[in-house]
Amino acid sequence: MTAFFRRSLDDDALDAMLEAADAELLAHARAVTDPFDTIRILHAGLGQRRRTDSPSPPSVVTREAFERRRRAVKLRYLAKASEGLVAGVFNEVSLDRLAPVLASCGSNLGRLRTRYVNEHVPTDKRWMNECQWAVQFIILQRQRLNETNLASVLTSLGACEERLRRVAQGAMAAAIAHERGLFEMTMDVSGEDLSHMTFEGPWLLENVVWTDATRWSPRAYDMVVMRSRRIAAGVYQVLGESPHDRDHLCV
Amino acid sequence: MTGPQHGGDASGLEQLRAALILPQASIHERDVFVEFLVAEQPFVVRFLMRLGATSSDAEDAAQEAFIRAWQMLNRGLWFKVREPRGWIRHVALRSWQRPNGCRRRDREIPTAEVPEPHARPSDGSELTLATLATRSALASLPGNEGIALALKMDGFTSAESAQILGVTDQQARDLLKKARRRLRRTLASEQPSPEGRTL
């Protein structure tokens, strides 16, 4: 314990101090802890969650808010996939493989456009329309292409490539901004009965404020309790997740 | 059921264990869980005390975490937890950080069947000054740094800590380095005190 008196500590001294303190803390913890107390509580059935309140079922607003969050994550997925496809289009040198990539790209752009319109997410719809058209044009013309002139055709469509890339990047940026806006918004489910709602993951509950009176399904309750912090008496907020946690959702 | 006179004897454990009824778990699963609880609870308490919890708060939070684990066992979910030691610390930590948790408030111990508790030392009463200083320095570590170090001291690898903390492996290693650096600075700046003196 002489390291305790030193002015500077090396790793060994620090480890020695931590080890000594840890051993003492463990002895203390053993003295104050009685696992039998816990077992008695389990035996008494007090481990079961009590529900003495009468919460109200989830409002339409709450249900819609969760649904919008789900859709926002899916939208970002779609934008990401589109971005990848656009990059893939101009890397394809094999004519056989170019056609399906182009077809996927065209249909993805179409889906993106529809979803953005449905979600009222501001994005450059004009470019998206043009690019989708350009992709469709290439698809239609693919029969006339061969390995030799493919490169020159793609070069001549340089403007198309640039537009496609811009659209894909813009779509991705819009999707991320849209998603961030929704998830940073606090959602209040105080006193609501969410026991019949399913949540794909904790990411969906980010920044949700809930109270003792809020009801959850057992699975959701586990997720919520582990990730919540108390913000007032009987009021809790689910902590934010890192954005990549939302990537577990499949489109 | 008649409660044992003291919590620590083997026959008491057997009586309590036999009395636990689990609709969704086998007797073997129940026994494994009880062994886990008996072995791990003091370590969970120590884990929280490292982070600055008082012994009573740490005990409460650890107890709450094990009750949650028990609920999961009841639903047949406990054995799907990949890293029970990490899970229990994570839940206990959350519970401690939320001191007036909704379930703690309505917990009551059935005193009719429970003998008087042992005389327990008050918090920190038998800890030496050096230990208290180290603990205080540990508790002063900000946010995840303290947790990363406390997990490391419990034998968790960086990958396991990363999973518990919800960060990448590299971030977990960085947290640990920062924590050690900060701890060295804090402890080195401590004023000398008589060695081994108890408060």
PDB file of C-alpha atoms in Angstrom, chain A:
ATOM      1  CA  MET A   1       0.000   0.000   0.000  1.00  0.00           C
ATOM      2  CA  THR A   2       3.042   2.233  -0.137  1.00  0.00           C
ATOM      3  CA  ALA A   3       1.927   3.369  -3.566  1.00  0.00           C
ATOM      4  CA  PHE A   4      -0.788   5.242  -1.813  1.00  0.00           C
ATOM      5  CA  PHE A   5       1.782   7.761  -0.690  1.00  0.00           C
ATOM      6  CA  ARG A   6       3.434   8.235  -4.024  1.00  0.00           C
ATOM      7  CA  ARG A   7       3.056  11.337  -6.128  1.00  0.00           C
ATOM      8  CA  SER A   8       2.932   9.408  -9.395  1.00  0.00           C
ATOM      9  CA  LEU A   9       1.683   5.932 -10.037  1.00  0.00           C
ATOM     10  CA  ASP A  10       2.846   3.382 -12.540  1.00  0.00           C
ATOM     11  CA  ASP A  11       0.630   0.595 -13.852  1.00  0.00           C
ATOM     12  CA  ASP A  12       1.852  -1.967 -11.343  1.00  0.00           C
ATOM     13  CA  ALA A  13       1.263   0.341  -8.418  1.00  0.00           C
ATOM     14  CA  LEU A  14      -2.198   1.180  -9.663  1.00  0.00           C
ATOM     15  CA  ASP A  15      -3.048  -2.494 -10.123  1.00  0.00           C
ATOM     16  CA  ALA A  16      -1.783  -3.255  -6.640  1.00  0.00           C
ATOM     17  CA  MET A  17      -3.941  -0.511  -5.154  1.00  0.00           C
ATOM     18  CA  LEU A  18      -6.995  -1.606  -7.067  1.00  0.00           C
ATOM     19  CA  GLU A  19      -6.455  -5.213  -6.117  1.00  0.00           C
ATOM     20  CA  ALA A  20      -6.103  -4.398  -2.441  1.00  0.00           C
ATOM     21  CA  ALA A  21      -9.132  -2.142  -2.428  1.00  0.00           C
ATOM     22  CA  ASP A  22     -11.116  -4.695  -4.398  1.00  0.00           C
ATOM     23  CA  ALA A  23     -10.364  -7.498  -1.974  1.00  0.00           C
ATOM     24  CA  GLU A  24     -11.506  -5.323   0.891  1.00  0.00           C
ATOM     25  CA  LEU A  25     -14.640  -4.277  -0.948  1.00  0.00           C
ATOM     26  CA  LEU A  26     -15.491  -7.897  -1.685  1.00  0.00           C
ATOM     27  CA  ALA A  27     -15.139  -8.806   1.977  1.00  0.00           C
ATOM     28  CA  HIS A  28     -17.405  -5.904   2.803  1.00  0.00           C
ATOM     29  CA  ALA A  29     -19.897  -6.889   0.107  1.00  0.00           C
ATOM     30  CA  ARG A  30     -19.993 -10.448   1.410  1.00  0.00           C
ATOM     31  CA  ALA A  31     -20.645  -9.127   4.900  1.00  0.00           C
ATOM     32  CA  VAL A  32     -23.553  -6.926   3.874  1.00  0.00           C
ATOM     33  CA  THR A  33     -25.066  -9.217   1.238  1.00  0.00           C
ATOM     34  CA  ASP A  34     -27.364 -12.060   2.020  1.00  0.00           C
ATOM     35  CA  PRO A  35     -28.449 -13.921  -1.116  1.00  0.00           C
ATOM     36  CA  PHE A  36     -30.994 -15.695   1.064  1.00  0.00           C
ATOM     37  CA  ASP A  37     -32.869 -12.409   1.414  1.00  0.00           C
ATOM     38  CA  THR A  38     -33.248 -12.346  -2.341  1.00  0.00           C
ATOM     39  CA  ILE A  39     -34.383 -15.957  -2.413  1.00  0.00           C
ATOM     40  CA  ARG A  40     -36.942 -15.220   0.280  1.00  0.00           C
ATOM     41  CA  ILE A  41     -38.301 -12.362  -1.796  1.00  0.00           C
ATOM     42  CA  LEU A  42     -38.487 -14.648  -4.803  1.00  0.00           C
ATOM     43  CA  HIS A  43     -40.264 -17.219  -2.711  1.00  0.00           C
ATOM     44  CA  ALA A  44     -42.752 -14.669  -1.482  1.00  0.00           C
ATOM     45  CA  GLY A  45     -43.656 -13.975  -5.092  1.00  0.00           C
ATOM     46  CA  LEU A  46     -42.678 -10.357  -4.809  1.00  0.00           C
ATOM     47  CA  GLY A  47     -40.547 -10.732  -7.870  1.00  0.00           C
ATOM     48  CA  GLN A  48     -43.698 -10.576  -9.909  1.00  0.00           C
ATOM     49  CA  ARG A  49     -44.518  -7.195 -11.260  1.00  0.00           C
ATOM     50  CA  ARG A  50     -47.574  -5.642  -9.689  1.00  0.00           C
ATOM     51  CA  ARG A  51     -50.177  -3.918 -11.731  1.00  0.00           C
ATOM     52  CA  THR A  52     -52.537  -1.907  -9.641  1.00  0.00           C
ATOM     53  CA  ASP A  53     -53.144   0.913 -12.044  1.00  0.00           C
ATOM     54  CA  SER A  54     -55.638   1.158 -14.861  1.00  0.00           C
ATOM     55  CA  PRO A  55     -53.835   2.681 -17.818  1.00  0.00           C
ATOM     56  CA  SER A  56     -55.525   3.750 -20.980  1.00  0.00           C
ATOM     57  CA  PRO A  57     -54.891   1.890 -24.255  1.00  0.00           C
ATOM     58  CA  PRO A  58     -52.414   3.427 -26.694  1.00  0.00           C
ATOM     59  CA  SER A  59     -53.785   6.447 -28.464  1.00  0.00           C
ATOM     60  CA  VAL A  60     -53.932   6.683 -32.238  1.00  0.00           C
ATOM     61  CA  VAL A  61     -51.189   9.313 -32.026  1.00  0.00           C
ATOM     62  CA  THR A  62     -48.892   6.927 -30.150  1.00  0.00           C
ATOM     63  CA  ARG A  63     -49.500   4.058 -32.529  1.00  0.00           C
ATOM     64  CA  GLU A  64     -48.927   6.319 -35.509  1.00  0.00           C
ATOM     65  CA  ALA A  65     -45.747   7.744 -33.947  1.00  0.00           C
ATOM     66  CA  PHE A  66     -44.239   4.276 -33.541  1.00  0.00           C
ATOM     67  CA  GLU A  67     -45.307   3.382 -37.062  1.00  0.00           C
ATOM     68  CA  ARG A  68     -43.614   6.502 -38.444  1.00  0.00           C
ATOM     69  CA  ARG A  69     -40.408   5.540 -36.655  1.00  0.00           C
ATOM     70  CA  ARG A  70     -40.529   2.086 -38.211  1.00  0.00           C
ATOM     71  CA  ARG A  71     -41.115   3.538 -41.648  1.00  0.00           C
ATOM     72  CA  ALA A  72     -38.305   6.070 -41.236  1.00  0.00           C
ATOM     73  CA  VAL A  73     -35.788   3.309 -40.527  1.00  0.00           C
ATOM     74  CA  LYS A  74     -37.043   1.316 -43.497  1.00  0.00           C
ATOM     75  CA  LEU A  75     -36.764   4.379 -45.676  1.00  0.00           C
ATOM     76  CA  ARG A  76     -33.145   4.876 -44.697  1.00  0.00           C
ATOM     77  CA  TYR A  77     -32.545   1.222 -45.507  1.00  0.00           C
ATOM     78  CA  LEU A  78     -34.017   1.673 -48.916  1.00  0.00           C
ATOM     79  CA  ALA A  79     -31.962   4.810 -49.537  1.00  0.00           C
ATOM     80  CA  LYS A  80     -28.821   2.974 -48.451  1.00  0.00           C
ATOM     81  CA  ALA A  81     -29.623   0.089 -50.763  1.00  0.00           C
ATOM     82  CA  SER A  82     -30.228   2.518 -53.613  1.00  0.00           C
ATOM     83  CA  GLU A  83     -26.933   4.247 -52.987  1.00  0.00           C
ATOM     84  CA  GLY A  84     -25.193   0.874 -53.181  1.00  0.00           C
ATOM     85  CA  LEU A  85     -27.015  -0.039 -56.366  1.00  0.00           C
ATOM     86  CA  VAL A  86     -26.114   3.226 -58.068  1.00  0.00           C
ATOM     87  CA  ALA A  87     -22.490   2.641 -57.201  1.00  0.00           C
ATOM     88  CA  GLY A  88     -22.829  -0.893 -58.513  1.00  0.00           C
ATOM     89  CA  VAL A  89     -24.325   0.116 -61.842  1.00  0.00           C
ATOM     90  CA  PHE A  90     -21.223   1.865 -63.034  1.00  0.00           C
ATOM     91  CA  ASN A  91     -18.860  -0.726 -61.668  1.00  0.00           C
ATOM     92  CA  GLU A  92     -20.493  -3.527 -63.614  1.00  0.00           C
ATOM     93  CA  VAL A  93     -18.521  -4.437 -66.696  1.00  0.00           C
ATOM     94  CA  SER A  94     -20.372  -7.575 -67.562  1.00  0.00           C
ATOM     95  CA  LEU A  95     -23.385  -7.015 -69.747  1.00  0.00           C
ATOM     96  CA  ASP A  96     -25.121 -10.070 -68.344  1.00  0.00           C
ATOM     97  CA  ARG A  97     -24.895  -8.692 -64.857  1.00  0.00           C
ATOM     98  CA  LEU A  98     -25.573  -5.062 -65.721  1.00  0.00           C
ATOM     99  CA  ALA A  99     -29.200  -5.623 -66.710  1.00  0.00           C
ATOM    100  CA  PRO A 100     -30.411  -6.999 -63.345  1.00  0.00           C
ATOM    101  CA  VAL A 101     -28.467  -4.336 -61.414  1.00  0.00           C
ATOM    102  CA  LEU A 102     -30.027  -1.641 -63.552  1.00  0.00           C
ATOM    103  CA  ALA A 103     -33.460  -3.178 -63.127  1.00  0.00           C
ATOM    104  CA  SER A 104     -33.050  -3.259 -59.331  1.00  0.00           C
ATOM    105  CA  CYS A 105     -31.775   0.278 -59.379  1.00  0.00           C
ATOM    106  CA  GLY A 106     -34.754   1.462 -61.419  1.00  0.00           C
ATOM    107  CA  SER A 107     -37.305  -0.263 -59.235  1.00  0.00           C
ATOM    108  CA  ASN A 108     -35.566   0.911 -56.062  1.00  0.00           C
ATOM    109  CA  LEU A 109     -35.625   4.496 -57.252  1.00  0.00           C
ATOM    110  CA  GLY A 110     -39.326   4.077 -57.959  1.00  0.00           C
ATOM    111  CA  ARG A 111     -39.959   2.711 -54.461  1.00  0.00           C
ATOM    112  CA  LEU A 112     -37.888   5.476 -52.924  1.00  0.00           C
ATOM    113  CA  ARG A 113     -39.805   8.136 -54.783  1.00  0.00           C
ATOM    114  CA  THR A 114     -43.158   6.668 -53.724  1.00  0.00           C
ATOM    115  CA  ARG A 115     -42.112   6.371 -50.117  1.00  0.00           C
ATOM    116  CA  TYR A 116     -40.663   9.840 -49.921  1.00  0.00           C
ATOM    117  CA  VAL A 117     -43.867  11.221 -51.317  1.00  0.00           C
ATOM    118  CA  ASN A 118     -45.889   9.171 -48.823  1.00  0.00           C
ATOM    119  CA  GLU A 119     -43.701  10.299 -45.955  1.00  0.00           C
ATOM    120  CA  HIS A 120     -43.639  13.939 -47.069  1.00  0.00           C
ATOM    121  CA  VAL A 121     -39.870  13.935 -46.819  1.00  0.00           C
ATOM    122  CA  PRO A 122     -38.403  16.840 -48.774  1.00  0.00           C
ATOM    123  CA  THR A 123     -36.120  15.507 -51.445  1.00  0.00           C
ATOM    124  CA  ASP A 124     -35.317  16.283 -55.024  1.00  0.00           C
ATOM    125  CA  LYS A 125     -38.175  14.473 -56.751  1.00  0.00           C
ATOM    126  CA  ARG A 126     -37.382  15.973 -60.145  1.00  0.00           C
ATOM    127  CA  TRP A 127     -33.926  14.436 -60.237  1.00  0.00           C
ATOM    128  CA  MET A 128     -35.288  11.197 -58.925  1.00  0.00           C
ATOM    129  CA  ASN A 129     -37.824  11.082 -61.739  1.00  0.00           C
ATOM    130  CA  GLU A 130     -35.179  11.876 -64.320  1.00  0.00           C
ATOM    131  CA  CYS A 131     -32.764   9.331 -62.998  1.00  0.00           C
ATOM    132  CA  GLN A 132     -35.381   6.654 -62.858  1.00  0.00           C
ATOM    133  CA  TRP A 133     -36.231   7.426 -66.413  1.00  0.00           C
ATOM    134  CA  ALA A 134     -32.549   7.262 -67.407  1.00  0.00           C
ATOM    135  CA  VAL A 135     -32.164   3.875 -65.762  1.00  0.00           C
ATOM    136  CA  GLN A 136     -35.252   2.594 -67.504  1.00  0.00           C
ATOM    137  CA  PHE A 137     -33.818   3.896 -70.770  1.00  0.00           C
ATOM    138  CA  ILE A 138     -30.612   1.952 -70.258  1.00  0.00           C
ATOM    139  CA  ILE A 139     -32.622  -1.143 -69.441  1.00  0.00           C
ATOM    140  CA  LEU A 140     -34.601  -0.759 -72.624  1.00  0.00           C
ATOM    141  CA  GLN A 141     -31.457  -0.234 -74.665  1.00  0.00           C
ATOM    142  CA  ARG A 142     -29.484  -3.066 -73.124  1.00  0.00           C
ATOM    143  CA  GLN A 143     -30.194  -5.413 -76.021  1.00  0.00           C
ATOM    144  CA  ARG A 144     -28.216  -3.104 -78.271  1.00  0.00           C
ATOM    145  CA  LEU A 145     -25.232  -2.995 -75.996  1.00  0.00           C
ATOM    146  CA  ASN A 146     -22.338  -5.375 -76.093  1.00  0.00           C
ATOM    147  CA  GLU A 147     -19.167  -5.762 -74.115  1.00  0.00           C
ATOM    148  CA  THR A 148     -17.170  -3.633 -76.538  1.00  0.00           C
ATOM    149  CA  ASN A 149     -19.269  -0.532 -76.628  1.00  0.00           C
ATOM    150  CA  LEU A 150     -20.574  -0.749 -73.089  1.00  0.00           C
ATOM    151  CA  ALA A 151     -17.844   1.487 -71.735  1.00  0.00           C
ATOM    152  CA  SER A 152     -18.447   4.186 -74.332  1.00  0.00           C
ATOM    153  CA  VAL A 153     -22.210   4.057 -73.749  1.00  0.00           C
ATOM    154  CA  LEU A 154     -21.713   4.461 -70.039  1.00  0.00           C
ATOM    155  CA  THR A 155     -19.287   7.300 -70.653  1.00  0.00           C
ATOM    156  CA  SER A 156     -21.804   9.034 -72.859  1.00  0.00           C
ATOM    157  CA  LEU A 157     -24.260   8.652 -70.039  1.00  0.00           C
ATOM    158  CA  GLY A 158     -21.839  10.376 -67.698  1.00  0.00           C
ATOM    159  CA  ALA A 159     -24.442  12.973 -66.855  1.00  0.00           C
ATOM    160  CA  CYS A 160     -26.792  10.200 -65.913  1.00  0.00           C
ATOM    161  CA  GLU A 161     -24.196   8.670 -63.634  1.00  0.00           C
ATOM    162  CA  GLU A 162     -23.612  11.973 -61.933  1.00  0.00           C
ATOM    163  CA  ARG A 163     -27.321  12.554 -61.499  1.00  0.00           C
ATOM    164  CA  LEU A 164     -27.849   9.056 -60.164  1.00  0.00           C
ATOM    165  CA  ARG A 165     -25.112   9.505 -57.624  1.00  0.00           C
ATOM    166  CA  ARG A 166     -26.467  12.863 -56.553  1.00  0.00           C
ATOM    167  CA  VAL A 167     -29.961  11.487 -56.179  1.00  0.00           C
ATOM    168  CA  ALA A 168     -28.747   8.522 -54.190  1.00  0.00           C
ATOM    169  CA  GLN A 169     -26.678  10.713 -51.890  1.00  0.00           C
ATOM    170  CA  GLY A 170     -29.495  13.215 -51.511  1.00  0.00           C
ATOM    171  CA  ALA A 171     -31.955  10.451 -50.737  1.00  0.00           C
ATOM    172  CA  MET A 172     -29.622   9.045 -48.113  1.00  0.00           C
ATOM    173  CA  ALA A 173     -29.111  12.457 -46.491  1.00  0.00           C
ATOM    174  CA  ALA A 174     -32.848  13.131 -46.484  1.00  0.00           C
ATOM    175  CA  ALA A 175     -33.556   9.709 -45.004  1.00  0.00           C
ATOM    176  CA  ILE A 176     -31.001  10.197 -42.227  1.00  0.00           C
ATOM    177  CA  ALA A 177     -32.315  13.667 -41.376  1.00  0.00           C
ATOM    178  CA  HIS A 178     -35.885  12.408 -41.374  1.00  0.00           C
ATOM    179  CA  GLU A 179     -35.020   9.476 -39.130  1.00  0.00           C
ATOM    180  CA  ARG A 180     -32.969  11.606 -36.737  1.00  0.00           C
ATOM    181  CA  GLY A 181     -35.792  14.117 -36.436  1.00  0.00           C
ATOM    182  CA  LEU A 182     -38.263  11.412 -35.497  1.00  0.00           C
ATOM    183  CA  PHE A 183     -36.029   9.638 -33.012  1.00  0.00           C
ATOM    184  CA  GLU A 184     -34.808  12.764 -31.286  1.00  0.00           C
ATOM    185  CA  MET A 185     -38.375  13.793 -30.665  1.00  0.00           C
ATOM    186  CA  THR A 186     -39.599  12.852 -27.197  1.00  0.00           C
ATOM    187  CA  MET A 187     -42.638  10.622 -27.252  1.00  0.00           C
ATOM    188  CA  ASP A 188     -44.824  10.548 -24.154  1.00  0.00           C
ATOM    189  CA  VAL A 189     -46.590   7.288 -23.380  1.00  0.00           C
ATOM    190  CA  SER A 190     -47.387   8.079 -19.747  1.00  0.00           C
ATOM    191  CA  GLY A 191     -50.177   5.927 -18.421  1.00  0.00           C
ATOM    192  CA  GLU A 192     -50.809   4.152 -21.698  1.00  0.00           C
ATOM    193  CA  ASP A 193     -51.379   0.439 -22.013  1.00  0.00           C
ATOM    194  CA  LEU A 194     -48.813  -0.775 -24.545  1.00  0.00           C
ATOM    195  CA  SER A 195     -48.966  -4.377 -23.409  1.00  0.00           C
ATOM    196  CA  HIS A 196     -50.341  -5.518 -26.744  1.00  0.00           C
ATOM    197  CA  MET A 197     -47.852  -3.599 -28.839  1.00  0.00           C
ATOM    198  CA  THR A 198     -44.761  -5.304 -30.182  1.00  0.00           C
ATOM    199  CA  PHE A 199     -41.448  -3.527 -30.579  1.00  0.00           C
ATOM    200  CA  GLU A 200     -38.812  -4.873 -32.922  1.00  0.00           C
ATOM    201  CA  GLY A 201     -36.052  -3.577 -30.709  1.00  0.00           C
ATOM    202  CA  PRO A 202     -35.111  -1.009 -28.098  1.00  0.00           C
ATOM    203  CA  TRP A 203     -34.230   1.451 -30.834  1.00  0.00           C
ATOM    204  CA  LEU A 204     -37.923   1.967 -31.486  1.00  0.00           C
ATOM    205  CA  LEU A 205     -38.412   3.234 -27.939  1.00  0.00           C
ATOM    206  CA  GLU A 206     -35.644   5.796 -27.996  1.00  0.00           C
ATOM    207  CA  ASN A 207     -36.496   8.981 -26.064  1.00  0.00           C
ATOM    208  CA  VAL A 208     -39.869   7.598 -25.036  1.00  0.00           C
ATOM    209  CA  VAL A 209     -41.078   9.002 -21.705  1.00  0.00           C
ATOM    210  CA  TRP A 210     -43.090   6.599 -19.585  1.00  0.00           C
ATOM    211  CA  THR A 211     -44.409   6.367 -16.051  1.00  0.00           C
ATOM    212  CA  ASP A 212     -45.129   3.746 -13.441  1.00  0.00           C
ATOM    213  CA  ALA A 213     -48.633   3.545 -14.866  1.00  0.00           C
ATOM    214  CA  THR A 214     -47.470   2.641 -18.376  1.00  0.00           C
ATOM    215  CA  ARG A 215     -48.010  -1.001 -19.211  1.00  0.00           C
ATOM    216  CA  TRP A 216     -45.646  -2.994 -21.368  1.00  0.00           C
ATOM    217  CA  SER A 217     -45.517  -6.522 -22.645  1.00  0.00           C
ATOM    218  CA  PRO A 218     -42.984  -8.567 -20.628  1.00  0.00           C
ATOM    219  CA  ARG A 219     -40.461  -8.472 -23.461  1.00  0.00           C
ATOM    220  CA  ALA A 220     -40.805  -4.746 -23.988  1.00  0.00           C
ATOM    221  CA  TYR A 221     -40.626  -4.169 -20.236  1.00  0.00           C
ATOM    222  CA  ASP A 222     -37.261  -5.912 -20.073  1.00  0.00           C
ATOM    223  CA  MET A 223     -35.911  -3.718 -22.843  1.00  0.00           C
ATOM    224  CA  VAL A 224     -37.355  -0.547 -21.379  1.00  0.00           C
ATOM    225  CA  VAL A 225     -36.218  -1.048 -17.802  1.00  0.00           C
ATOM    226  CA  MET A 226     -32.675  -1.838 -18.842  1.00  0.00           C
ATOM    227  CA  ARG A 227     -32.392   1.313 -20.875  1.00  0.00           C
ATOM    228  CA  SER A 228     -34.347   3.891 -18.917  1.00  0.00           C
ATOM    229  CA  ARG A 229     -33.258   6.643 -16.624  1.00  0.00           C
ATOM    230  CA  ARG A 230     -35.378   8.327 -14.014  1.00  0.00           C
ATOM    231  CA  ILE A 231     -36.190  11.910 -14.860  1.00  0.00           C
ATOM    232  CA  ALA A 232     -38.699  12.606 -12.088  1.00  0.00           C
ATOM    233  CA  ALA A 233     -40.584  10.698  -9.419  1.00  0.00           C
ATOM    234  CA  GLY A 234     -42.235   7.809 -11.223  1.00  0.00           C
ATOM    235  CA  VAL A 235     -41.269   9.188 -14.638  1.00  0.00           C
ATOM    236  CA  TYR A 236     -38.600   7.589 -16.824  1.00  0.00           C
ATOM    237  CA  GLN A 237     -37.093   8.094 -20.222  1.00  0.00           C
ATOM    238  CA  VAL A 238     -35.645   5.464 -22.503  1.00  0.00           C
ATOM    239  CA  LEU A 239     -32.060   6.321 -23.314  1.00  0.00           C
ATOM    240  CA  GLY A 240     -30.942   6.837 -26.887  1.00  0.00           C
ATOM    241  CA  GLU A 241     -29.379   4.034 -28.838  1.00  0.00           C
ATOM    242  CA  SER A 242     -26.581   4.378 -31.300  1.00  0.00           C
ATOM    243  CA  PRO A 243     -27.937   4.690 -34.854  1.00  0.00           C
ATOM    244  CA  HIS A 244     -26.466   1.368 -35.949  1.00  0.00           C
ATOM    245  CA  ASP A 245     -28.695  -0.399 -33.405  1.00  0.00           C
ATOM    246  CA  ARG A 246     -31.596   0.377 -35.680  1.00  0.00           C
ATOM    247  CA  ASP A 247     -29.919  -1.524 -38.460  1.00  0.00           C
ATOM    248  CA  HIS A 248     -31.211  -4.801 -37.076  1.00  0.00           C
ATOM    249  CA  LEU A 249     -34.503  -4.092 -38.729  1.00  0.00           C
ATOM    250  CA  CYS A 250     -35.024  -5.793 -42.061  1.00  0.00           C
ATOM    251  CA  VAL A 251     -36.923  -3.987 -44.768  1.00  0.00           C
TER     252      VAL A 251
END
